[in-house]
Amino acid sequence: MQIVFIGLPGAGKGTQAARIVEEYGIRHLSTGDMFRAAVAEGTPLGLKAKTFMDQGQLVPDDVTIGIVRETLAKPEYRKGFLLDGFPRTVPQAEALDDILASLSLALDHVIYLEVSRETLVERLTGRRVCRKCGASYHVAFRPPARAGVCDLCGGELYQRSDDSAETVGKRLDVNLRQVDALLDYYETKGLVRRVNGEAPIDEVYRQIQDVLRGRPQ
Ligand code: AP5
Ligand code: MG
Ligand code: ZN
């Protein structure tokens, strides 16, 4: 199974992806998580990505496409994968088609998590992330049992540097400019399934399961 999640920053891609990949035994590929790991390790990729991420801008397509191409070629991705936050531009979507063709694969579903801008700002500014395992929490909508501590692994929770009030607005604007063209690209292929991402986490999950099981929405 090959799935793409499209959604603006804060739409719930990471939250839902964690549950889906667990249930279906497929790999989770988040380009944002990969860039953050590279930044934390101080690799050349990380140094390059950081300047764009800190400003809420997209990392250039050639860099992003390169790491996805490399990753998807790995044998552990043959059981299926969920792409979270890639593609984000039409050139990335075209490149993904080439990559999939070279691996004799095709996409099964493109799931769009629809959420209003107002909700997104609230979600992003209240998000906390586990430094150890990457799990996402929210101070109001999904608080951990113990403040500042991950329920899953006991790791420390922190606020992403791009979740500051100033950067959040920028990220939303930058991504809004891309998302319609990206949806058009996949609409013509008949792949887009829209999910109401505004609903509570469990309800969004049920909607996604319906899509994956081929149930009418
Ligand atoms: P990335 O890490 O992908 O960030 P993003 O797209 O901005 O999305 P987020 O991770 O912020 O949101 P999410 O949809 O995963 O939401 P989450 O589940 O955490 O990318 C970061 C940066 O890397 C980009 O800005 C760019 O610079 C670069 N980059 C990455 N990919 C790229 C690409 N393809 N091309 C170029 N550059 C790229 O949920 C958010 C919060 O809401 C959490 O607190 C969560 O608990 C809460 N929440 C989730 N669902 C619900 C719900 N249903 N109800 C209530 N609360 C909820
Ligand atoms: Mg995410
Ligand atoms: Zn954790």
Tab-separated table of C-alpha atoms and ligand atoms in Angstrom:
chain	number	residue	atom	x	y	z
A	1	MET	CA	0.000	0.000	0.000
A	2	GLN	CA	1.356	3.401	-1.050
A	3	ILE	CA	-0.339	6.427	0.534
A	4	VAL	CA	0.228	10.184	0.402
A	5	PHE	CA	-1.032	12.555	3.112
A	6	ILE	CA	-1.598	16.119	1.953
A	7	GLY	CA	-2.400	18.740	4.557
A	8	LEU	CA	-1.373	22.202	5.632
A	9	PRO	CA	0.976	22.573	8.613
A	10	GLY	CA	-0.832	21.294	11.707
A	11	ALA	CA	-3.491	19.361	9.774
A	12	GLY	CA	-2.664	16.196	11.722
A	13	LYS	CA	-0.485	14.358	9.178
A	14	GLY	CA	2.065	13.170	11.745
A	15	THR	CA	-0.562	12.305	14.379
A	16	GLN	CA	-2.580	10.137	11.990
A	17	ALA	CA	0.456	8.682	10.189
A	18	ALA	CA	1.821	7.235	13.431
A	19	ARG	CA	-1.365	5.201	13.931
A	20	ILE	CA	-1.822	4.155	10.310
A	21	VAL	CA	1.718	2.832	9.823
A	22	GLU	CA	1.415	0.888	13.056
A	23	GLU	CA	-1.889	-0.681	12.035
A	24	TYR	CA	-0.877	-1.503	8.455
A	25	GLY	CA	2.781	-2.370	9.055
A	26	ILE	CA	4.037	0.097	6.444
A	27	ARG	CA	6.858	2.693	6.622
A	28	HIS	CA	6.322	6.304	7.589
A	29	LEU	CA	8.304	8.803	5.552
A	30	SER	CA	8.039	12.400	6.788
A	31	THR	CA	10.381	14.753	4.965
A	32	GLY	CA	9.983	17.242	7.837
A	33	ASP	CA	11.094	14.604	10.384
A	34	MET	CA	14.055	13.691	8.157
A	35	PHE	CA	15.130	17.325	7.893
A	36	ARG	CA	14.786	17.831	11.675
A	37	ALA	CA	16.911	14.723	12.312
A	38	ALA	CA	19.566	16.070	9.917
A	39	VAL	CA	19.484	19.465	11.659
A	40	ALA	CA	19.901	17.784	15.075
A	41	GLU	CA	22.877	15.786	13.762
A	42	GLY	CA	24.397	18.853	12.104
A	43	THR	CA	24.879	17.104	8.737
A	44	PRO	CA	25.393	19.156	5.525
A	45	LEU	CA	21.758	18.384	4.582
A	46	GLY	CA	20.653	19.649	8.000
A	47	LEU	CA	22.636	22.880	7.676
A	48	LYS	CA	21.084	23.506	4.289
A	49	ALA	CA	17.512	22.670	5.349
A	50	LYS	CA	17.648	24.678	8.584
A	51	THR	CA	17.812	28.094	6.936
A	52	PHE	CA	14.628	27.373	4.972
A	53	MET	CA	12.753	25.695	7.821
A	54	ASP	CA	13.496	28.483	10.293
A	55	GLN	CA	11.941	30.978	7.878
A	56	GLY	CA	8.892	28.800	7.224
A	57	GLN	CA	9.994	28.344	3.597
A	58	LEU	CA	10.092	25.120	1.611
A	59	VAL	CA	13.407	23.336	1.234
A	60	PRO	CA	14.349	23.427	-2.501
A	61	ASP	CA	12.744	20.689	-4.606
A	62	ASP	CA	16.020	19.111	-5.776
A	63	VAL	CA	17.185	18.546	-2.196
A	64	THR	CA	13.827	17.151	-1.053
A	65	ILE	CA	13.314	14.932	-4.104
A	66	GLY	CA	16.842	13.546	-3.733
A	67	ILE	CA	16.317	12.286	-0.191
A	68	VAL	CA	12.915	10.784	-1.009
A	69	ARG	CA	14.343	8.992	-4.055
A	70	GLU	CA	17.141	7.528	-1.927
A	71	THR	CA	14.816	6.476	0.880
A	72	LEU	CA	12.089	4.849	-1.214
A	73	ALA	CA	14.668	2.662	-2.967
A	74	LYS	CA	15.418	0.872	0.329
A	75	PRO	CA	14.102	-2.701	0.601
A	76	GLU	CA	12.181	-2.008	3.836
A	77	TYR	CA	9.876	0.295	1.841
A	78	ARG	CA	8.675	-2.550	-0.407
A	79	LYS	CA	5.945	-3.499	2.100
A	80	GLY	CA	4.330	-0.126	1.531
A	81	PHE	CA	4.701	3.401	2.821
A	82	LEU	CA	2.907	6.536	3.885
A	83	LEU	CA	4.364	9.811	2.634
A	84	ASP	CA	3.709	12.603	5.155
A	85	GLY	CA	4.439	16.083	3.816
A	86	PHE	CA	5.789	14.948	0.448
A	87	PRO	CA	5.014	15.847	-2.279
A	88	ARG	CA	4.272	19.494	-1.477
A	89	THR	CA	4.738	21.014	-4.943
A	90	VAL	CA	3.743	19.883	-8.438
A	91	PRO	CA	7.399	19.276	-9.469
A	92	GLN	CA	7.723	17.032	-6.397
A	93	ALA	CA	4.553	15.165	-7.409
A	94	GLU	CA	5.917	14.679	-10.939
A	95	ALA	CA	9.218	13.443	-9.546
A	96	LEU	CA	7.355	11.034	-7.270
A	97	ASP	CA	5.567	9.573	-10.294
A	98	ASP	CA	8.957	8.937	-11.917
A	99	ILE	CA	10.371	7.381	-8.747
A	100	LEU	CA	7.340	5.099	-8.367
A	101	ALA	CA	7.449	4.092	-12.041
A	102	SER	CA	11.121	3.148	-11.696
A	103	LEU	CA	10.154	0.907	-8.751
A	104	SER	CA	7.086	-0.495	-10.611
A	105	LEU	CA	4.802	0.981	-7.955
A	106	ALA	CA	1.752	3.243	-7.986
A	107	LEU	CA	-0.115	5.314	-5.415
A	108	ASP	CA	-3.250	3.782	-3.910
A	109	HIS	CA	-4.597	6.831	-2.091
A	110	VAL	CA	-3.938	10.538	-1.774
A	111	ILE	CA	-5.648	11.663	1.420
A	112	TYR	CA	-6.246	15.364	1.985
A	113	LEU	CA	-6.747	16.382	5.618
A	114	GLU	CA	-8.882	19.529	5.427
A	115	VAL	CA	-8.626	21.968	8.349
A	116	SER	CA	-9.410	25.694	8.639
A	117	ARG	CA	-6.609	28.190	9.089
A	118	GLU	CA	-7.906	29.303	12.477
A	119	THR	CA	-7.713	25.762	13.859
A	120	LEU	CA	-4.263	25.226	12.360
A	121	VAL	CA	-2.805	28.231	14.175
A	122	GLU	CA	-4.238	26.955	17.466
A	123	ARG	CA	-2.854	23.467	16.890
A	124	LEU	CA	0.622	24.564	15.880
A	125	THR	CA	1.219	27.077	18.641
A	126	GLY	CA	0.058	24.553	21.295
A	127	ARG	CA	1.950	21.556	19.912
A	128	ARG	CA	4.652	19.793	21.908
A	129	VAL	CA	6.851	17.059	20.412
A	130	CYS	CA	8.832	14.259	22.058
A	131	ARG	CA	12.563	14.758	21.630
A	132	LYS	CA	13.170	11.002	21.746
A	133	CYS	CA	10.394	9.350	19.693
A	134	GLY	CA	8.827	12.295	17.830
A	135	ALA	CA	5.260	11.758	19.164
A	136	SER	CA	3.035	14.861	18.854
A	137	TYR	CA	1.053	16.288	21.771
A	138	HIS	CA	-1.013	19.406	22.295
A	139	VAL	CA	-1.257	21.386	25.502
A	140	ALA	CA	-5.079	21.495	25.248
A	141	PHE	CA	-6.221	18.932	22.624
A	142	ARG	CA	-3.897	16.060	23.448
A	143	PRO	CA	-2.093	16.680	26.714
A	144	PRO	CA	0.369	14.061	28.000
A	145	ALA	CA	-0.457	12.384	31.328
A	146	ARG	CA	2.479	14.234	32.938
A	147	ALA	CA	3.228	17.783	31.705
A	148	GLY	CA	6.404	17.887	29.585
A	149	VAL	CA	6.871	14.094	29.507
A	150	CYS	CA	6.083	11.692	26.617
A	151	ASP	CA	3.440	9.044	27.484
A	152	LEU	CA	5.042	6.562	25.099
A	153	CYS	CA	8.741	6.709	25.958
A	154	GLY	CA	9.228	9.113	28.888
A	155	GLY	CA	11.166	11.510	26.636
A	156	GLU	CA	11.215	15.277	27.121
A	157	LEU	CA	8.598	17.313	25.237
A	158	TYR	CA	9.721	20.468	23.430
A	159	GLN	CA	8.247	23.117	21.155
A	160	ARG	CA	9.439	23.037	17.528
A	161	SER	CA	11.342	26.210	16.615
A	162	ASP	CA	9.055	26.737	13.599
A	163	ASP	CA	5.936	26.621	15.824
A	164	SER	CA	6.503	30.168	17.090
A	165	ALA	CA	3.593	32.520	16.398
A	166	GLU	CA	5.602	34.480	13.753
A	167	THR	CA	6.785	31.452	11.750
A	168	VAL	CA	3.423	29.665	11.840
A	169	GLY	CA	1.693	32.365	9.732
A	170	LYS	CA	4.510	32.273	7.204
A	171	ARG	CA	4.395	28.469	6.925
A	172	LEU	CA	0.640	28.518	6.355
A	173	ASP	CA	0.948	31.152	3.602
A	174	VAL	CA	3.793	29.325	1.855
A	175	ASN	CA	1.961	25.985	1.915
A	176	LEU	CA	-1.412	27.475	0.928
A	177	ARG	CA	0.203	28.718	-2.281
A	178	GLN	CA	1.100	25.125	-3.254
A	179	VAL	CA	-1.768	23.007	-2.047
A	180	ASP	CA	-4.452	23.804	-4.662
A	181	ALA	CA	-2.168	23.029	-7.591
A	182	LEU	CA	-1.083	19.827	-5.877
A	183	LEU	CA	-4.705	18.757	-5.314
A	184	ASP	CA	-5.523	19.558	-8.957
A	185	TYR	CA	-2.626	17.361	-10.037
A	186	TYR	CA	-4.018	14.375	-8.138
A	187	GLU	CA	-7.698	15.174	-8.848
A	188	THR	CA	-7.045	14.661	-12.566
A	189	LYS	CA	-5.721	11.221	-11.687
A	190	GLY	CA	-8.841	10.551	-9.577
A	191	LEU	CA	-6.794	9.827	-6.460
A	192	VAL	CA	-7.857	12.502	-3.960
A	193	ARG	CA	-9.923	11.495	-0.917
A	194	ARG	CA	-10.952	14.376	1.328
A	195	VAL	CA	-11.139	13.840	5.051
A	196	ASN	CA	-12.540	16.323	7.569
A	197	GLY	CA	-9.396	16.941	9.605
A	198	GLU	CA	-11.242	19.344	11.890
A	199	ALA	CA	-12.876	16.446	13.767
A	200	PRO	CA	-11.394	14.908	16.948
A	201	ILE	CA	-8.293	12.702	16.443
A	202	ASP	CA	-10.167	9.363	16.756
A	203	GLU	CA	-12.868	10.466	14.330
A	204	VAL	CA	-10.301	11.579	11.733
A	205	TYR	CA	-8.641	8.192	12.126
A	206	ARG	CA	-11.956	6.397	11.463
A	207	GLN	CA	-12.488	8.438	8.299
A	208	ILE	CA	-9.010	7.512	7.052
A	209	GLN	CA	-9.633	3.836	7.790
A	210	ASP	CA	-12.835	4.033	5.724
A	211	VAL	CA	-10.830	5.413	2.805
A	212	LEU	CA	-8.177	2.711	3.115
A	213	ARG	CA	-10.835	-0.012	3.301
A	214	GLY	CA	-12.534	1.402	0.236
A	215	ARG	CA	-15.787	2.265	2.024
A	216	PRO	CA	-17.890	5.055	0.535
A	217	GLN	CA	-17.610	8.269	2.573
B	1	AP5	P1	6.795	19.248	8.450
B	1	AP5	O1	7.479	18.721	9.627
B	1	AP5	O2	6.170	18.324	7.509
B	1	AP5	O3	5.768	20.355	8.940
B	1	AP5	P2	4.354	20.804	8.380
B	1	AP5	O4	3.951	20.422	7.033
B	1	AP5	O5	4.380	22.240	8.660
B	1	AP5	O6	3.338	19.969	9.208
B	1	AP5	P3	3.393	19.711	10.746
B	1	AP5	O7	4.329	18.603	11.053
B	1	AP5	O8	3.594	21.023	11.417
B	1	AP5	O9	1.874	19.294	11.006
B	1	AP5	P4	1.168	17.873	10.971
B	1	AP5	O10	0.175	17.902	9.857
B	1	AP5	O11	2.135	16.738	11.008
B	1	AP5	O12	0.360	17.969	12.339
B	1	AP5	P5	0.498	17.145	13.716
B	1	AP5	O13	-0.026	15.761	13.505
B	1	AP5	O14	1.824	17.308	14.331
B	1	AP5	O15	7.825	20.176	7.640
B	1	AP5	C1	8.621	21.120	8.319
B	1	AP5	C2	9.433	21.936	7.333
B	1	AP5	O16	10.303	21.077	6.588
B	1	AP5	C3	8.633	22.680	6.259
B	1	AP5	O17	8.162	23.926	6.730
B	1	AP5	C4	9.680	22.827	5.157
B	1	AP5	O18	10.608	23.834	5.456
B	1	AP5	C5	10.405	21.495	5.236
B	1	AP5	N1	9.784	20.477	4.372
B	1	AP5	C6	9.181	19.314	4.771
B	1	AP5	N2	8.710	18.636	3.723
B	1	AP5	C7	9.013	19.366	2.614
B	1	AP5	C8	8.778	19.206	1.222
B	1	AP5	N3	8.113	18.137	0.739
B	1	AP5	N4	9.241	20.165	0.382
B	1	AP5	C9	9.908	21.232	0.835
B	1	AP5	N5	10.155	21.470	2.142
B	1	AP5	C10	9.710	20.531	3.030
B	1	AP5	O19	-0.610	17.935	14.579
B	1	AP5	C11	-0.415	19.284	14.934
B	1	AP5	C12	-0.948	19.541	16.360
B	1	AP5	O20	-2.361	19.379	16.378
B	1	AP5	C13	-0.407	18.572	17.410
B	1	AP5	O21	-0.245	19.280	18.611
B	1	AP5	C14	-1.512	17.502	17.543
B	1	AP5	O22	-1.549	16.923	18.832
B	1	AP5	C15	-2.766	18.338	17.269
B	1	AP5	N6	-3.816	17.599	16.558
B	1	AP5	C16	-3.648	16.756	15.485
B	1	AP5	N7	-4.836	16.299	15.043
B	1	AP5	C17	-5.783	16.876	15.846
B	1	AP5	C18	-7.221	16.809	15.886
B	1	AP5	N8	-7.908	16.045	15.020
B	1	AP5	N9	-7.860	17.539	16.830
B	1	AP5	C19	-7.161	18.325	17.725
B	1	AP5	N10	-5.819	18.418	17.737
B	1	AP5	C20	-5.130	17.710	16.799
B	2	MG	MG	4.237	16.575	10.964
B	3	ZN	ZN	8.386	9.791	23.146
